[in-house]
Coordinates of C-alpha atoms in Angstrom, one line a residue:
M1346 CA -2.3 9.2 -1.1
K1347 CA 0.5 10.9 0.7
D1348 CA -2.4 13.9 2.0
L1349 CA -5.1 10.8 2.8
Y1350 CA -2.1 9.7 4.7
Q1351 CA -0.5 12.3 6.1
N1352 CA -0.7 12.1 9.7
Q1353 CA 0.0 8.7 9.9
I1354 CA 3.1 9.3 7.7
K1355 CA 4.2 11.8 10.7
F1356 CA 3.1 9.5 13.1
V1357 CA 5.1 6.5 12.1
R1358 CA 8.3 9.1 11.3
L1359 CA 8.1 9.5 15.2
L1360 CA 7.5 5.9 16.2
K1361 CA 10.5 4.9 14.2
A1362 CA 12.8 8.5 15.6
L1363 CA 11.4 7.3 19.6
M1364 CA 13.0 3.2 18.7
P1365 CA 16.3 1.8 19.9
S1366 CA 18.1 0.5 16.9
N1367 CA 17.9 -2.9 19.0
V1368 CA 14.6 -2.7 19.2
N1369 CA 13.0 -4.4 15.6
L1370 CA 9.6 -2.3 15.3
A1371 CA 7.8 -4.8 13.0
R1372 CA 8.3 -8.0 15.7
D1373 CA 6.8 -5.4 18.6
L1374 CA 4.2 -4.5 16.7
M1375 CA 3.0 -7.8 15.4
D1376 CA 2.8 -8.5 18.8
L1377 CA 1.1 -5.5 20.5
L1378 CA -1.3 -5.4 17.7
E1379 CA -1.9 -8.6 17.2
I1380 CA -1.8 -8.8 13.5
S1381 CA 0.8 -10.5 10.8
Q1382 CA 3.9 -9.0 9.5
D1383 CA 2.4 -8.2 6.3
A1384 CA -0.1 -6.2 8.0
V1385 CA 2.1 -4.0 10.4
Y1386 CA 4.3 -3.2 7.0
R1387 CA 1.8 -2.0 5.0
R1388 CA 1.2 0.4 7.9
L1389 CA 4.6 1.1 8.4
R1390 CA 4.6 2.3 4.5
C1391 CA 1.2 3.8 4.9
E1392 CA -1.0 1.8 2.4
T1393 CA -2.9 0.5 5.6
A1394 CA -4.5 3.0 8.0
L1395 CA -4.2 2.5 11.5
T1396 CA -7.2 2.2 13.4
L1397 CA -8.0 4.7 16.1
D1398 CA -7.8 1.6 18.6
E1399 CA -4.4 0.7 16.9
T1400 CA -3.0 4.5 17.6
V1401 CA -3.8 4.6 21.2
K1402 CA -2.6 1.0 21.7
I1403 CA 0.7 2.4 20.4
C1404 CA 1.0 5.9 22.0
L1405 CA 0.6 3.8 25.2
H1406 CA 3.0 1.2 24.6
Y1407 CA 5.3 3.9 23.6
S1408 CA 4.1 6.8 25.7
I1409 CA 3.8 8.9 23.1
P1410 CA 1.1 11.9 23.1
L1411 CA -1.3 12.8 20.2
E1412 CA -0.4 15.6 20.5
A1413 CA 3.1 15.6 18.9
L1414 CA 2.2 14.7 16.0
N1415 CA 1.0 18.5 16.0
N1416 CA 3.3 20.7 17.0
E1417 CA 1.9 23.6 14.9
V1418 CA -0.7 23.9 18.0
Q1419 CA 2.1 25.7 20.3
D1420 CA -0.4 27.1 23.1
V1421 CA -1.3 23.4 23.7
V1422 CA 0.7 21.3 25.7
T1423 CA 0.0 17.5 26.4
F1424 CA 1.9 16.6 29.5
Q1425 CA 2.3 13.1 31.7
F1426 CA 2.7 11.9 34.7
H1427 CA 2.9 9.2 36.9
P1428 CA 0.1 9.4 39.8
L1429 CA 1.7 8.5 43.3
G1430 CA -1.1 7.0 45.8
N1431 CA 0.3 7.3 49.8
S1432 CA 1.6 3.8 49.6
L1433 CA 4.8 2.1 49.9
E1434 CA 4.0 0.2 46.6
A1435 CA 3.1 3.3 44.8
F1436 CA 6.2 4.4 45.4
R1437 CA 8.2 1.6 44.7
D1438 CA 6.7 1.7 41.0
Y1439 CA 7.7 5.4 40.8
L1440 CA 11.4 4.5 41.5
V1441 CA 11.1 1.8 38.8
M1442 CA 9.3 4.2 36.6
L1443 CA 12.0 6.6 36.4
G1444 CA 15.2 4.4 36.8
G1445 CA 13.0 2.7 33.6
H1446 CA 13.1 6.5 31.8
L1447 CA 16.7 6.6 32.5
K1448 CA 17.5 3.6 31.0
S1449 CA 15.6 3.9 27.9
F1450 CA 17.3 7.3 27.5
R1451 CA 20.6 5.6 27.7
K1452 CA 19.9 3.4 24.6
H1453 CA 19.3 6.3 22.3
E1454 CA 22.6 7.4 21.5
P1455 CA 23.7 10.3 22.0
A1456 CA 22.4 10.5 24.9
H1457 CA 22.4 13.7 27.3
I1458 CA 21.0 15.0 30.7
H1459 CA 20.6 18.8 31.1
Y1460 CA 19.4 19.3 34.9
A1461 CA 18.9 22.3 36.5
A1462 CA 19.4 21.1 40.2
E1463 CA 17.1 23.4 42.9
D1464 CA 17.6 20.7 44.8
I1465 CA 20.2 17.9 45.1
P1466 CA 19.6 15.7 41.7
L1467 CA 17.2 12.8 44.1
F1468 CA 19.7 10.0 42.2
Y1469 CA 22.5 10.9 44.1
H1470 CA 20.9 9.7 46.8
F1471 CA 21.0 6.3 46.2
A1472 CA 24.7 6.1 46.3
Y1473 CA 24.2 5.6 49.9
K1474 CA 21.6 3.8 51.8
E1475 CA 21.2 5.4 55.1
L1476 CA 20.9 8.6 53.0
A1477 CA 18.4 7.2 50.4
E1478 CA 16.1 5.4 53.5
F1479 CA 16.2 9.2 54.7
K1480 CA 15.0 10.7 52.0
T1481 CA 12.6 8.5 51.0
M1482 CA 11.4 8.4 54.7
Y1483 CA 10.6 12.3 54.5
W1484 CA 9.0 12.3 51.0
L1485 CA 6.5 8.9 51.9
K1486 CA 5.6 10.8 55.6
S1487 CA 5.7 13.6 55.2
I1488 CA 4.7 14.8 52.4
L1489 CA 2.5 11.5 50.9
N1490 CA 1.7 10.5 54.4
V1491 CA 1.2 7.1 54.0
P1492 CA -0.1 5.8 56.8
E1493 CA 2.2 2.5 57.2
L1494 CA 5.3 5.6 58.5
E1495 CA 2.7 7.6 60.6
M1496 CA 4.4 6.1 63.9
T1497 CA 7.9 5.7 63.0
H1498 CA 11.3 7.0 63.3
F1499 CA 14.4 6.5 61.6
P1500 CA 15.4 4.3 60.8
S1501 CA 12.5 2.4 60.4
P1502 CA 12.3 -0.7 62.0
G1503 CA 12.2 -4.8 59.9
N1504 CA 12.9 -4.4 56.1
P1505 CA 13.9 -1.3 54.3
I1506 CA 11.6 1.4 52.5
I1507 CA 13.4 1.1 49.2
G1508 CA 15.4 -2.0 48.5
E1509 CA 18.7 -3.1 46.6
A1510 CA 17.3 -3.6 42.5
E1511 CA 15.8 0.3 42.8
I1512 CA 19.0 1.7 44.3
Q1513 CA 20.7 0.4 41.6
L1514 CA 18.1 1.1 39.1
M1515 CA 18.3 4.6 40.0
Y1516 CA 21.7 5.7 40.5
S1517 CA 24.0 3.0 38.0
N1518 CA 21.6 4.6 35.3
Y1519 CA 22.2 8.5 36.0
S1520 CA 26.0 7.5 36.6
E1521 CA 26.0 6.1 33.3
T1522 CA 24.4 8.8 31.2
P1523 CA 26.5 12.3 30.1
T1524 CA 25.1 14.7 32.7
T1525 CA 25.0 19.2 32.6
E1526 CA 24.4 20.2 36.6
I1527 CA 23.3 23.4 37.3
W1528 CA 23.7 23.9 40.7
T1529 CA 23.2 27.4 43.5
D1530 CA 25.0 27.8 46.3
A1531 CA 21.4 27.0 48.1
T1532 CA 21.1 23.3 46.3
V1533 CA 21.9 21.5 49.0
D1534 CA 20.2 24.2 51.3
S1535 CA 16.5 21.5 51.3
S1536 CA 18.1 18.2 52.6
L1537 CA 19.5 20.2 55.7
K1538 CA 16.4 21.8 56.2
Q1539 CA 14.5 18.1 56.1
I1540 CA 17.4 16.6 58.5
Q1541 CA 16.5 19.7 60.2
F1542 CA 13.2 19.3 60.5
Y1543 CA 13.6 15.3 61.2
W1544 CA 15.7 16.2 64.4
D1545 CA 13.5 18.9 65.8
A1546 CA 9.9 16.9 65.4
G1547 CA 12.0 13.8 67.3
F1548 CA 11.7 11.5 64.5
F1549 CA 15.4 10.2 64.6
V1550 CA 15.2 7.1 66.9
D1551 CA 18.8 8.6 68.2
S1552 CA 21.4 11.3 67.5
A1553 CA 23.9 8.3 66.0
A1554 CA 21.1 8.2 63.1
A1555 CA 21.1 11.7 62.3
H1556 CA 25.0 12.0 62.6
Q1557 CA 25.0 8.7 60.0
V1558 CA 23.2 10.7 57.1
L1559 CA 25.0 14.1 57.6
E1560 CA 28.0 12.1 57.3
Q1561 CA 26.5 10.6 54.1
M1562 CA 25.5 14.0 52.8
K1563 CA 29.3 15.0 53.5
L1564 CA 30.5 11.6 51.2
L1565 CA 27.7 13.0 48.7
V1566 CA 28.9 16.5 48.3
N1567 CA 32.5 14.7 47.9
R1568 CA 31.8 12.5 45.2
V1569 CA 30.0 15.6 42.9
S1570 CA 32.9 17.2 43.6
R1571 CA 35.4 14.8 42.6
Q1572 CA 33.2 14.6 39.4
A1573 CA 33.1 18.4 38.5
E1574 CA 37.2 18.2 39.2
T1575 CA 37.8 15.3 36.5
G1576 CA 35.2 15.8 34.5
Q1577 CA 33.8 12.5 34.6
K1578 CA 30.8 10.7 36.5
L1579 CA 31.5 7.9 39.4
D1580 CA 29.6 4.7 39.8
I1581 CA 28.2 3.9 43.1
N1582 CA 31.8 2.6 44.2
G1583 CA 33.2 5.8 42.8
A1584 CA 35.2 4.9 39.6
S1585 CA 34.7 6.7 36.7
T1586 CA 32.1 5.3 34.4
G1587 CA 33.1 7.0 31.4
A1588 CA 30.1 9.1 31.2
S1589 CA 31.1 13.4 30.9
Y1590 CA 30.1 14.9 33.4
N1591 CA 29.6 19.3 33.4
L1592 CA 29.2 21.5 36.4
Y1593 CA 27.7 24.9 36.6
L1594 CA 27.4 27.8 39.4
C1595 CA 24.5 29.8 38.8
D1596 CA 23.4 33.1 41.0
L1597 CA 20.3 33.2 40.0
M1598 CA 17.7 31.6 42.1
I1599 CA 16.7 28.2 39.7
G1600 CA 12.7 28.1 40.8
N1601 CA 12.2 24.4 40.3
N1602 CA 13.6 20.7 39.6
S1603 CA 14.4 21.0 35.6
I1604 CA 15.2 18.6 32.9
Y1605 CA 16.2 18.7 29.6
V1606 CA 16.5 15.1 27.7
T1607 CA 18.1 14.5 24.7
A1608 CA 18.0 10.7 23.7
G1609 CA 19.0 10.0 19.8
H1610 CA 16.6 12.4 17.8
S1611 CA 14.4 12.8 20.8
A1612 CA 14.2 15.6 23.5
Y1613 CA 12.3 15.2 26.4
S1614 CA 11.2 18.4 29.3
F1615 CA 10.7 17.3 33.2
I1616 CA 9.3 19.7 35.2
G1617 CA 9.3 18.5 39.2
Y1618 CA 6.2 19.2 41.2
N1619 CA 5.3 18.4 44.7
T1620 CA 8.4 17.8 45.9
F1621 CA 9.8 15.2 44.1
N1622 CA 7.4 14.0 41.5
S1623 CA 7.7 15.2 37.3
I1624 CA 5.7 16.1 34.5
F1625 CA 7.2 15.4 31.3
T1626 CA 6.6 16.0 27.9
R1627 CA 8.3 15.9 24.4
N1628 CA 6.3 19.2 23.0
E1629 CA 9.2 20.3 20.1
E1630 CA 7.7 24.3 21.2
F1631 CA 8.0 23.8 25.0
N1632 CA 11.8 21.6 24.7
R1633 CA 13.4 24.5 22.3
Q1634 CA 11.6 27.1 24.9
H1635 CA 12.9 25.1 28.0
L1636 CA 16.5 24.4 26.5
G1637 CA 16.9 28.0 26.0
W1638 CA 15.7 28.8 29.5
I1639 CA 18.8 26.2 30.4
E1640 CA 21.2 27.4 27.8
N1641 CA 20.8 30.9 29.2
L1642 CA 21.2 29.7 32.9
K1643 CA 24.3 28.3 31.6
R1644 CA 25.5 31.9 30.1
K1645 CA 24.8 33.2 33.1
S1646 CA 26.6 30.8 35.6
I1647 CA 30.5 29.6 36.2
Q1648 CA 31.5 26.6 34.7
I1649 CA 32.9 24.7 37.6
S1650 CA 34.4 21.1 36.2
G1651 CA 37.6 21.4 35.2
M1652 CA 38.2 24.3 35.7
A1653 CA 37.5 27.3 37.8
E1654 CA 39.8 25.5 40.5
K1655 CA 39.9 27.9 43.5
I1656 CA 35.7 28.9 42.7
R1657 CA 34.7 24.8 42.7
N1658 CA 36.8 24.3 46.2
Q1659 CA 35.4 27.3 47.4
F1660 CA 31.7 26.4 46.5
F1661 CA 32.0 22.6 47.8
K1662 CA 34.0 23.8 50.6
A1663 CA 30.9 26.2 51.8
Q1664 CA 28.8 23.4 51.2
I1665 CA 30.7 20.9 53.1
Q1666 CA 30.8 24.3 56.4
K1667 CA 27.1 23.8 56.5
I1668 CA 26.5 20.3 56.6
D1669 CA 29.6 20.5 59.8
N1670 CA 27.1 23.8 61.0
L1671 CA 24.3 21.2 61.1
K1672 CA 25.7 18.5 62.9
E1673 CA 27.1 20.4 65.7
S1674 CA 23.8 21.9 66.1
I1675 CA 22.0 18.4 66.6
F1676 CA 25.1 17.4 69.3
D1677 CA 25.5 20.7 71.3

């Protein structure tokens, strides 16, 4: 029997490992597969074979790649991604999907995010309304070419591009998850270049709009500085969430935004592409190498959270100076 259902045994083991402790897997499968409780338990005990249709339905529902069953094929990795169309609605769906991932990770203890940041982790922007609006307009107008924003300037008139629900979902779940981040001296540069480009292109309504975005950039940098000083993440109001925070300063070029997440017994790798989108996988061999790369970056970095006070203060002072230099160039 074990030889007959060896793949199903591995599949059921994987399925159970992915389920949060507060989720009744059998009841979930009864609703999903529309079968009786007895039929579900026979499948979970591997006394009855899962049909191909049932397996595909389960994989789609729980975002499990079939490739996860066979880690012996180390040179083949299946990635998942959320395709982005050039519409506001598609982008809002993308934000909800990201926030949903974070919320799901928090349900699996212990959870931890490792974030190698070529750019400022996008979640931080959502702590500041106008900065979040600016970044969102840049992604939609300049990267995705959303038709509705073709002739608009910042700030856009009428309804905001993103709502309070998306902001809360994105930032609050990130702020409550223990995190290790690796920054470089160039991590803030891409955001400043985006602001400079919008100013030079005349996409800001006026200088006051550009000034507000830059001021909120300073607030963001100061927020990360406070987190590094205390070793704890802050909520949207600046109070400690109790989630641990580790920050490393790296002299090496990171190359792309890269995230490694552990949640319970599971691990996930998210690799950035197309400016802000990402592909992700649960492949064990890929995750092992990805974690090794991150650990190597950490070994070649200086931890500036909770220690190395002089280096930490110098680093954040230099980032604030970059923002002030851009403000001066705009208002000259």
